């Protein structure tokens, strides 16, 4: 952040009185601009023994598979965000169930939340952000082509829980991935 959104003056990074972290502060009008983590919300749309995945038509990870998910908008609940993202990315209507995973991704300042959901019908198609969408049984999941570690972890938990016959809420913290070319 370089400029104050209130008055347009240059901002400085400093610790405000009574705070303990550096914030973008405007020396002209005194506004403090907080930059907080982004919330990514999605769903595991279920139909019988299969889940709906989307092949991404956008970066990051263009061409890779993911669950329908995206950034939460202001003035919506996390469940509403899951339903909206599923409609936008897969043109699919869902009945949102219980929250299934909450994954902290602090190195990119994000929190990923995924709900279990039931597809209302089989009327789905690629949305603007998807190249294709499809239903996958566990043995059909393109594990080497999953776009994000949080989605792979969520899917692993989902299929493990389904085999056990009981689903439970999961939380995880993802560390930064190892640098490319290291073991």
Coordinates of C-alpha atoms in Angstrom, one line a residue:
X1 CA 0.0 0.0 0.0
X2 CA 1.4 3.4 -1.0
X3 CA -1.4 5.9 -0.7
X4 CA -4.2 6.6 1.8
X5 CA -7.6 5.5 0.5
X6 CA -9.2 8.3 2.6
X7 CA -7.1 11.4 1.5
X8 CA -4.7 10.2 -1.2
X9 CA -1.5 11.1 0.8
X10 CA 1.5 8.8 1.0
X11 CA 1.3 6.2 3.8
X12 CA 4.1 5.0 6.1
X13 CA 4.6 1.6 7.7
X14 CA 4.8 2.1 11.5
X15 CA 3.4 0.8 14.7
X16 CA 0.3 2.9 15.8
X17 CA 0.0 3.9 19.5
X18 CA -1.5 1.0 21.5
X19 CA -0.7 -1.6 18.7
X20 CA 2.1 -4.1 18.5
X21 CA 2.4 -4.6 14.7
X22 CA 3.4 -2.3 11.9
X23 CA 0.4 -0.9 9.9
X24 CA 0.1 1.4 6.9
X25 CA -0.6 4.8 8.5
X26 CA -1.4 8.2 6.8
X27 CA 0.7 11.0 8.3
X28 CA -1.7 13.5 6.8
X29 CA -5.2 12.4 8.0
X30 CA -4.1 9.8 10.6
X31 CA -6.0 6.9 9.1
X32 CA -4.7 3.4 9.9
X33 CA -5.1 0.9 7.1
X34 CA -5.2 -2.7 8.3
X35 CA -4.3 -5.5 5.9
X36 CA -5.8 -8.8 7.1
X37 CA -5.8 -12.4 5.8
X38 CA -8.1 -13.3 2.9
X39 CA -10.7 -16.0 3.4
X40 CA -11.1 -18.6 0.7
X41 CA -14.3 -20.7 0.9
X42 CA -15.4 -23.7 -1.1
X43 CA -17.4 -26.9 -1.1
X44 CA -17.1 -30.6 -1.7
X45 CA -20.2 -31.1 -3.8
X46 CA -21.2 -34.7 -3.4
X47 CA -23.3 -36.9 -5.7
X48 CA -23.6 -40.6 -4.5
X49 CA -19.9 -41.8 -4.3
X50 CA -18.5 -39.0 -6.4
X51 CA -17.4 -35.3 -5.9
X52 CA -17.5 -32.4 -8.3
X53 CA -14.2 -31.0 -9.4
X54 CA -13.3 -28.0 -11.6
X55 CA -10.4 -27.7 -13.9
X56 CA -9.1 -24.1 -13.5
X57 CA -9.3 -21.7 -16.5
X58 CA -7.4 -19.0 -14.5
X59 CA -4.1 -18.5 -12.7
X60 CA -2.9 -19.5 -10.3
X61 CA -2.6 -23.1 -11.3
X62 CA -4.4 -22.8 -14.7
X63 CA -5.3 -26.3 -16.0
X64 CA -5.2 -28.0 -12.6
X65 CA -8.2 -29.5 -10.8
X66 CA -9.8 -28.1 -7.6
X67 CA -12.9 -28.0 -5.6
X68 CA -15.2 -25.0 -6.4
X69 CA -13.8 -22.3 -4.1
X70 CA -12.8 -18.7 -4.1
X71 CA -12.5 -15.5 -2.0
X72 CA -15.3 -14.6 0.3
X73 CA -17.1 -11.4 -0.5
X74 CA -18.2 -8.7 2.0
X75 CA -21.7 -9.1 3.4
X76 CA -22.0 -12.8 2.9
X77 CA -21.6 -15.8 5.3
X78 CA -19.0 -18.5 4.7
X79 CA -21.8 -20.9 3.7
X80 CA -23.2 -18.4 1.2
X81 CA -19.7 -17.9 -0.2
X82 CA -19.4 -21.7 -0.7
X83 CA -22.7 -21.9 -2.6
X84 CA -21.9 -18.8 -4.7
X85 CA -18.5 -20.1 -5.7
X86 CA -19.9 -23.5 -6.7
X87 CA -22.5 -21.7 -8.8
X88 CA -19.9 -19.4 -10.4
X89 CA -17.3 -22.1 -11.1
X90 CA -19.5 -25.1 -11.9
X91 CA -22.9 -23.7 -12.6
X92 CA -24.1 -26.1 -9.9
X93 CA -26.6 -25.6 -7.1
X94 CA -25.8 -27.2 -3.8
X95 CA -27.3 -27.7 -0.4
X96 CA -24.5 -26.6 2.0
X97 CA -23.8 -29.0 4.9
X98 CA -21.4 -28.8 7.7
X99 CA -18.0 -27.1 7.7
X100 CA -15.4 -29.8 7.0
X101 CA -12.0 -28.2 6.9
X102 CA -10.4 -25.0 8.1
X103 CA -6.8 -24.7 6.9
X104 CA -4.6 -21.8 7.9
X105 CA -2.1 -20.8 5.2
X106 CA -0.2 -18.0 7.0
X107 CA 2.7 -17.7 4.5
X108 CA 0.2 -16.3 2.0
X109 CA -2.1 -14.7 4.6
X110 CA -5.1 -16.9 3.8
X111 CA -7.6 -19.1 5.6
X112 CA -9.2 -21.9 3.5
X113 CA -12.7 -23.1 4.6
X114 CA -14.4 -26.1 2.9
X115 CA -17.9 -27.3 3.5
X116 CA -19.4 -30.7 2.7
X117 CA -22.4 -30.1 0.3
X118 CA -25.0 -32.1 -1.6
X119 CA -25.5 -31.4 -5.3
X120 CA -29.2 -30.6 -5.8
X121 CA -29.2 -32.1 -9.3
X122 CA -26.8 -33.0 -12.1
X123 CA -27.2 -29.7 -14.0
X124 CA -23.7 -28.4 -13.9
X125 CA -21.3 -27.0 -16.5
X126 CA -18.0 -25.0 -16.6
X127 CA -18.3 -21.5 -15.3
X128 CA -16.1 -18.6 -16.5
X129 CA -13.2 -19.7 -14.3
X130 CA -13.4 -23.4 -15.3
X131 CA -12.2 -25.2 -18.4
X132 CA -14.3 -28.3 -17.5
X133 CA -16.1 -29.8 -14.5
X134 CA -16.8 -33.4 -13.7
X135 CA -17.8 -35.9 -11.0
X136 CA -15.0 -38.1 -9.7
X137 CA -15.0 -41.3 -7.6
X138 CA -12.0 -41.5 -5.3
X139 CA -10.0 -43.8 -7.6
X140 CA -10.6 -41.3 -10.5
X141 CA -9.3 -38.2 -8.7
X142 CA -6.3 -36.7 -10.7
X143 CA -4.2 -36.5 -7.5
X144 CA -1.1 -35.3 -9.4
X145 CA -3.1 -32.5 -11.0
X146 CA -4.8 -31.0 -7.9
X147 CA -4.1 -27.3 -7.9
X148 CA -3.6 -26.5 -4.2
X149 CA -2.3 -28.4 -1.2
X150 CA -5.2 -27.4 1.0
X151 CA -7.6 -29.0 -1.5
X152 CA -5.6 -32.2 -1.7
X153 CA -5.5 -32.4 2.1
X154 CA -9.3 -31.8 2.2
X155 CA -10.0 -34.5 -0.3
X156 CA -7.7 -36.9 1.5
X157 CA -9.6 -36.3 4.8
X158 CA -12.9 -36.6 3.0
X159 CA -12.2 -40.0 1.5
X160 CA -10.6 -41.2 4.7
X161 CA -13.7 -40.2 6.7
X162 CA -16.0 -41.6 4.1
X163 CA -14.3 -45.0 4.4
X164 CA -14.6 -44.8 8.2
X165 CA -18.3 -44.0 7.9
X166 CA -18.1 -40.8 10.0
X167 CA -17.1 -37.3 9.1
X168 CA -15.4 -34.9 11.5
X169 CA -14.3 -31.3 11.4
X170 CA -10.6 -30.9 10.6
X171 CA -8.2 -28.0 11.1
X172 CA -4.7 -27.8 9.8
X173 CA -1.8 -25.3 9.4
X174 CA 0.1 -25.4 6.1
X175 CA 3.8 -24.5 6.2
X176 CA 5.3 -22.9 3.1
X177 CA 6.1 -25.5 0.4
X178 CA 9.8 -26.5 0.1
X179 CA 11.7 -24.5 -2.5
X180 CA 11.7 -26.0 -6.0
X181 CA 14.5 -28.5 -6.5
X182 CA 14.9 -29.5 -2.8
X183 CA 13.8 -32.7 -1.2

